[in-house]
Amino acid sequence: MSNFLPLVKKEYEFEGDTIATEFSRLTRAQMLSVSPYIPEVKNGKAAVQSSEDSMRFMDKAIDALKENMQVFTGLKDGEGNALEFAAVADQSYFTTLLAQIAGDLMSESMVKEKKLKK
């Protein structure tokens, strides 16, 4: 049986808030857009990426998240008002949170191959 589910459900902590998210995995077109900027992995370690490629990767991944995010709740501003993902996605203040979500978007969009026992 496949491990595929239409939506990925994850929670994140950011400045004392617990953010609940649900997002769809990357489409084929989104993966093709992002893949040129994914760091190569050699000997189990990711290659060092130029800052330009790293920024392009984040830009493409966040663009995909803007399309794929279905649920984003729990994040509040300093006055206690709920923040929508569309507003958060374009603010550099939330870069670390967005990087966590983008990383999960990437890992959840890939088939995880199990190592065969010899």
JSON list of C-alpha atoms in Angstrom, two decimals:
[
{"chain": "A", "resi": 1, "resn": "MET", "atom": "CA", "xyz": [0.00, 0.00, 0.00]},
{"chain": "A", "resi": 2, "resn": "SER", "atom": "CA", "xyz": [1.20, 3.50, -0.81]},
{"chain": "A", "resi": 3, "resn": "ASN", "atom": "CA", "xyz": [2.10, 5.96, 1.96]},
{"chain": "A", "resi": 4, "resn": "PHE", "atom": "CA", "xyz": [0.62, 8.80, -0.10]},
{"chain": "A", "resi": 5, "resn": "LEU", "atom": "CA", "xyz": [-1.99, 11.06, 1.47]},
{"chain": "A", "resi": 6, "resn": "PRO", "atom": "CA", "xyz": [-3.38, 14.12, -0.35]},
{"chain": "A", "resi": 7, "resn": "LEU", "atom": "CA", "xyz": [-2.45, 16.50, 2.47]},
{"chain": "A", "resi": 8, "resn": "VAL", "atom": "CA", "xyz": [0.57, 16.66, 4.75]},
{"chain": "A", "resi": 9, "resn": "LYS", "atom": "CA", "xyz": [-0.29, 17.75, 8.30]},
{"chain": "A", "resi": 10, "resn": "LYS", "atom": "CA", "xyz": [2.52, 19.31, 10.36]},
{"chain": "A", "resi": 11, "resn": "GLU", "atom": "CA", "xyz": [2.89, 21.56, 13.40]},
{"chain": "A", "resi": 12, "resn": "TYR", "atom": "CA", "xyz": [5.63, 24.14, 13.96]},
{"chain": "A", "resi": 13, "resn": "GLU", "atom": "CA", "xyz": [6.68, 26.29, 16.91]},
{"chain": "A", "resi": 14, "resn": "PHE", "atom": "CA", "xyz": [7.53, 29.94, 16.30]},
{"chain": "A", "resi": 15, "resn": "GLU", "atom": "CA", "xyz": [8.01, 32.57, 19.00]},
{"chain": "A", "resi": 16, "resn": "GLY", "atom": "CA", "xyz": [5.68, 30.79, 21.43]},
{"chain": "A", "resi": 17, "resn": "ASP", "atom": "CA", "xyz": [2.95, 30.05, 18.88]},
{"chain": "A", "resi": 18, "resn": "THR", "atom": "CA", "xyz": [2.06, 26.57, 17.67]},
{"chain": "A", "resi": 19, "resn": "ILE", "atom": "CA", "xyz": [1.21, 26.68, 13.99]},
{"chain": "A", "resi": 20, "resn": "ALA", "atom": "CA", "xyz": [-0.91, 23.92, 12.49]},
{"chain": "A", "resi": 21, "resn": "THR", "atom": "CA", "xyz": [-0.49, 23.44, 8.74]},
{"chain": "A", "resi": 22, "resn": "GLU", "atom": "CA", "xyz": [-1.89, 21.24, 6.02]},
{"chain": "A", "resi": 23, "resn": "PHE", "atom": "CA", "xyz": [-0.36, 21.40, 2.56]},
{"chain": "A", "resi": 24, "resn": "SER", "atom": "CA", "xyz": [-0.33, 19.33, -0.59]},
{"chain": "A", "resi": 25, "resn": "ARG", "atom": "CA", "xyz": [2.88, 17.85, -1.93]},
{"chain": "A", "resi": 26, "resn": "LEU", "atom": "CA", "xyz": [4.73, 19.33, -4.90]},
{"chain": "A", "resi": 27, "resn": "THR", "atom": "CA", "xyz": [3.22, 18.82, -8.31]},
{"chain": "A", "resi": 28, "resn": "ARG", "atom": "CA", "xyz": [5.44, 17.57, -11.12]},
{"chain": "A", "resi": 29, "resn": "ALA", "atom": "CA", "xyz": [5.69, 21.11, -12.54]},
{"chain": "A", "resi": 30, "resn": "GLN", "atom": "CA", "xyz": [6.61, 22.54, -9.12]},
{"chain": "A", "resi": 31, "resn": "MET", "atom": "CA", "xyz": [9.30, 19.88, -8.63]},
{"chain": "A", "resi": 32, "resn": "LEU", "atom": "CA", "xyz": [10.79, 20.71, -12.03]},
{"chain": "A", "resi": 33, "resn": "SER", "atom": "CA", "xyz": [10.85, 24.39, -11.05]},
{"chain": "A", "resi": 34, "resn": "VAL", "atom": "CA", "xyz": [12.55, 23.77, -7.70]},
{"chain": "A", "resi": 35, "resn": "SER", "atom": "CA", "xyz": [14.90, 20.90, -8.59]},
{"chain": "A", "resi": 36, "resn": "PRO", "atom": "CA", "xyz": [17.71, 22.91, -10.26]},
{"chain": "A", "resi": 37, "resn": "TYR", "atom": "CA", "xyz": [18.34, 24.58, -6.90]},
{"chain": "A", "resi": 38, "resn": "ILE", "atom": "CA", "xyz": [18.33, 21.49, -4.67]},
{"chain": "A", "resi": 39, "resn": "PRO", "atom": "CA", "xyz": [21.86, 20.91, -3.33]},
{"chain": "A", "resi": 40, "resn": "GLU", "atom": "CA", "xyz": [23.51, 17.75, -4.62]},
{"chain": "A", "resi": 41, "resn": "VAL", "atom": "CA", "xyz": [24.16, 15.04, -2.06]},
{"chain": "A", "resi": 42, "resn": "LYS", "atom": "CA", "xyz": [27.49, 13.23, -2.26]},
{"chain": "A", "resi": 43, "resn": "ASN", "atom": "CA", "xyz": [28.67, 10.65, 0.25]},
{"chain": "A", "resi": 44, "resn": "GLY", "atom": "CA", "xyz": [25.62, 11.37, 2.40]},
{"chain": "A", "resi": 45, "resn": "LYS", "atom": "CA", "xyz": [26.33, 15.10, 2.69]},
{"chain": "A", "resi": 46, "resn": "ALA", "atom": "CA", "xyz": [24.69, 17.97, 0.86]},
{"chain": "A", "resi": 47, "resn": "ALA", "atom": "CA", "xyz": [27.04, 20.09, -1.21]},
{"chain": "A", "resi": 48, "resn": "VAL", "atom": "CA", "xyz": [27.52, 23.67, -0.14]},
{"chain": "A", "resi": 49, "resn": "GLN", "atom": "CA", "xyz": [25.15, 25.87, -2.08]},
{"chain": "A", "resi": 50, "resn": "SER", "atom": "CA", "xyz": [25.89, 29.39, -3.25]},
{"chain": "A", "resi": 51, "resn": "SER", "atom": "CA", "xyz": [23.79, 31.99, -1.47]},
{"chain": "A", "resi": 52, "resn": "GLU", "atom": "CA", "xyz": [22.24, 32.85, -4.83]},
{"chain": "A", "resi": 53, "resn": "ASP", "atom": "CA", "xyz": [21.09, 29.25, -5.42]},
{"chain": "A", "resi": 54, "resn": "SER", "atom": "CA", "xyz": [19.90, 28.99, -1.83]},
{"chain": "A", "resi": 55, "resn": "MET", "atom": "CA", "xyz": [17.76, 32.11, -2.27]},
{"chain": "A", "resi": 56, "resn": "ARG", "atom": "CA", "xyz": [16.38, 30.86, -5.58]},
{"chain": "A", "resi": 57, "resn": "PHE", "atom": "CA", "xyz": [15.50, 27.55, -3.94]},
{"chain": "A", "resi": 58, "resn": "MET", "atom": "CA", "xyz": [13.64, 29.29, -1.11]},
{"chain": "A", "resi": 59, "resn": "ASP", "atom": "CA", "xyz": [11.85, 31.57, -3.55]},
{"chain": "A", "resi": 60, "resn": "LYS", "atom": "CA", "xyz": [10.64, 28.63, -5.67]},
{"chain": "A", "resi": 61, "resn": "ALA", "atom": "CA", "xyz": [9.71, 26.56, -2.60]},
{"chain": "A", "resi": 62, "resn": "ILE", "atom": "CA", "xyz": [7.74, 29.42, -1.03]},
{"chain": "A", "resi": 63, "resn": "ASP", "atom": "CA", "xyz": [5.96, 30.05, -4.33]},
{"chain": "A", "resi": 64, "resn": "ALA", "atom": "CA", "xyz": [4.91, 26.38, -4.29]},
{"chain": "A", "resi": 65, "resn": "LEU", "atom": "CA", "xyz": [3.79, 26.68, -0.67]},
{"chain": "A", "resi": 66, "resn": "LYS", "atom": "CA", "xyz": [1.63, 29.68, -1.59]},
{"chain": "A", "resi": 67, "resn": "GLU", "atom": "CA", "xyz": [-0.24, 27.41, -4.01]},
{"chain": "A", "resi": 68, "resn": "ASN", "atom": "CA", "xyz": [-0.25, 24.27, -1.86]},
{"chain": "A", "resi": 69, "resn": "MET", "atom": "CA", "xyz": [-1.01, 25.58, 1.65]},
{"chain": "A", "resi": 70, "resn": "GLN", "atom": "CA", "xyz": [-4.53, 24.56, 2.65]},
{"chain": "A", "resi": 71, "resn": "VAL", "atom": "CA", "xyz": [-4.53, 25.22, 6.41]},
{"chain": "A", "resi": 72, "resn": "PHE", "atom": "CA", "xyz": [-2.33, 27.64, 8.36]},
{"chain": "A", "resi": 73, "resn": "THR", "atom": "CA", "xyz": [-3.54, 28.49, 11.85]},
{"chain": "A", "resi": 74, "resn": "GLY", "atom": "CA", "xyz": [-2.10, 29.49, 15.20]},
{"chain": "A", "resi": 75, "resn": "LEU", "atom": "CA", "xyz": [0.37, 32.23, 14.28]},
{"chain": "A", "resi": 76, "resn": "LYS", "atom": "CA", "xyz": [-0.45, 35.61, 15.79]},
{"chain": "A", "resi": 77, "resn": "ASP", "atom": "CA", "xyz": [1.08, 39.05, 15.54]},
{"chain": "A", "resi": 78, "resn": "GLY", "atom": "CA", "xyz": [2.22, 41.12, 18.54]},
{"chain": "A", "resi": 79, "resn": "GLU", "atom": "CA", "xyz": [-1.35, 42.29, 19.15]},
{"chain": "A", "resi": 80, "resn": "GLY", "atom": "CA", "xyz": [-2.82, 38.78, 19.12]},
{"chain": "A", "resi": 81, "resn": "ASN", "atom": "CA", "xyz": [-4.32, 38.96, 15.62]},
{"chain": "A", "resi": 82, "resn": "ALA", "atom": "CA", "xyz": [-4.23, 35.81, 13.48]},
{"chain": "A", "resi": 83, "resn": "LEU", "atom": "CA", "xyz": [-1.76, 35.92, 10.59]},
{"chain": "A", "resi": 84, "resn": "GLU", "atom": "CA", "xyz": [-2.67, 34.37, 7.25]},
{"chain": "A", "resi": 85, "resn": "PHE", "atom": "CA", "xyz": [-0.10, 32.40, 5.27]},
{"chain": "A", "resi": 86, "resn": "ALA", "atom": "CA", "xyz": [-0.30, 34.78, 2.30]},
{"chain": "A", "resi": 87, "resn": "ALA", "atom": "CA", "xyz": [0.94, 37.63, 4.52]},
{"chain": "A", "resi": 88, "resn": "VAL", "atom": "CA", "xyz": [3.59, 35.52, 6.28]},
{"chain": "A", "resi": 89, "resn": "ALA", "atom": "CA", "xyz": [5.01, 34.07, 3.04]},
{"chain": "A", "resi": 90, "resn": "ASP", "atom": "CA", "xyz": [6.28, 37.44, 1.84]},
{"chain": "A", "resi": 91, "resn": "GLN", "atom": "CA", "xyz": [7.82, 38.67, 5.11]},
{"chain": "A", "resi": 92, "resn": "SER", "atom": "CA", "xyz": [11.53, 38.06, 5.70]},
{"chain": "A", "resi": 93, "resn": "TYR", "atom": "CA", "xyz": [10.79, 38.10, 9.46]},
{"chain": "A", "resi": 94, "resn": "PHE", "atom": "CA", "xyz": [9.43, 34.56, 9.09]},
{"chain": "A", "resi": 95, "resn": "THR", "atom": "CA", "xyz": [12.36, 33.14, 7.07]},
{"chain": "A", "resi": 96, "resn": "THR", "atom": "CA", "xyz": [13.26, 30.44, 9.62]},
{"chain": "A", "resi": 97, "resn": "LEU", "atom": "CA", "xyz": [9.64, 29.26, 9.88]},
{"chain": "A", "resi": 98, "resn": "LEU", "atom": "CA", "xyz": [9.25, 29.27, 6.10]},
{"chain": "A", "resi": 99, "resn": "ALA", "atom": "CA", "xyz": [12.51, 27.35, 5.69]},
{"chain": "A", "resi": 100, "resn": "GLN", "atom": "CA", "xyz": [11.23, 24.63, 8.06]},
{"chain": "A", "resi": 101, "resn": "ILE", "atom": "CA", "xyz": [7.96, 24.31, 6.17]},
{"chain": "A", "resi": 102, "resn": "ALA", "atom": "CA", "xyz": [9.73, 24.36, 2.79]},
{"chain": "A", "resi": 103, "resn": "GLY", "atom": "CA", "xyz": [12.07, 21.59, 3.97]},
{"chain": "A", "resi": 104, "resn": "ASP", "atom": "CA", "xyz": [9.08, 19.47, 4.96]},
{"chain": "A", "resi": 105, "resn": "LEU", "atom": "CA", "xyz": [7.39, 20.23, 1.64]},
{"chain": "A", "resi": 106, "resn": "MET", "atom": "CA", "xyz": [10.47, 18.87, -0.14]},
{"chain": "A", "resi": 107, "resn": "SER", "atom": "CA", "xyz": [10.93, 15.79, 2.03]},
{"chain": "A", "resi": 108, "resn": "GLU", "atom": "CA", "xyz": [7.22, 14.91, 1.98]},
{"chain": "A", "resi": 109, "resn": "SER", "atom": "CA", "xyz": [7.16, 15.23, -1.81]},
{"chain": "A", "resi": 110, "resn": "MET", "atom": "CA", "xyz": [9.87, 12.61, -2.34]},
{"chain": "A", "resi": 111, "resn": "VAL", "atom": "CA", "xyz": [9.47, 8.86, -2.19]},
{"chain": "A", "resi": 112, "resn": "LYS", "atom": "CA", "xyz": [11.58, 7.56, 0.64]},
{"chain": "A", "resi": 113, "resn": "GLU", "atom": "CA", "xyz": [13.35, 4.46, -0.58]},
{"chain": "A", "resi": 114, "resn": "LYS", "atom": "CA", "xyz": [14.01, 1.83, 2.04]},
{"chain": "A", "resi": 115, "resn": "LYS", "atom": "CA", "xyz": [17.45, 0.30, 2.11]},
{"chain": "A", "resi": 116, "resn": "LEU", "atom": "CA", "xyz": [17.39, -3.37, 1.28]},
{"chain": "A", "resi": 117, "resn": "LYS", "atom": "CA", "xyz": [18.85, -5.68, 3.90]},
{"chain": "A", "resi": 118, "resn": "LYS", "atom": "CA", "xyz": [21.60, -7.90, 2.52]}
]
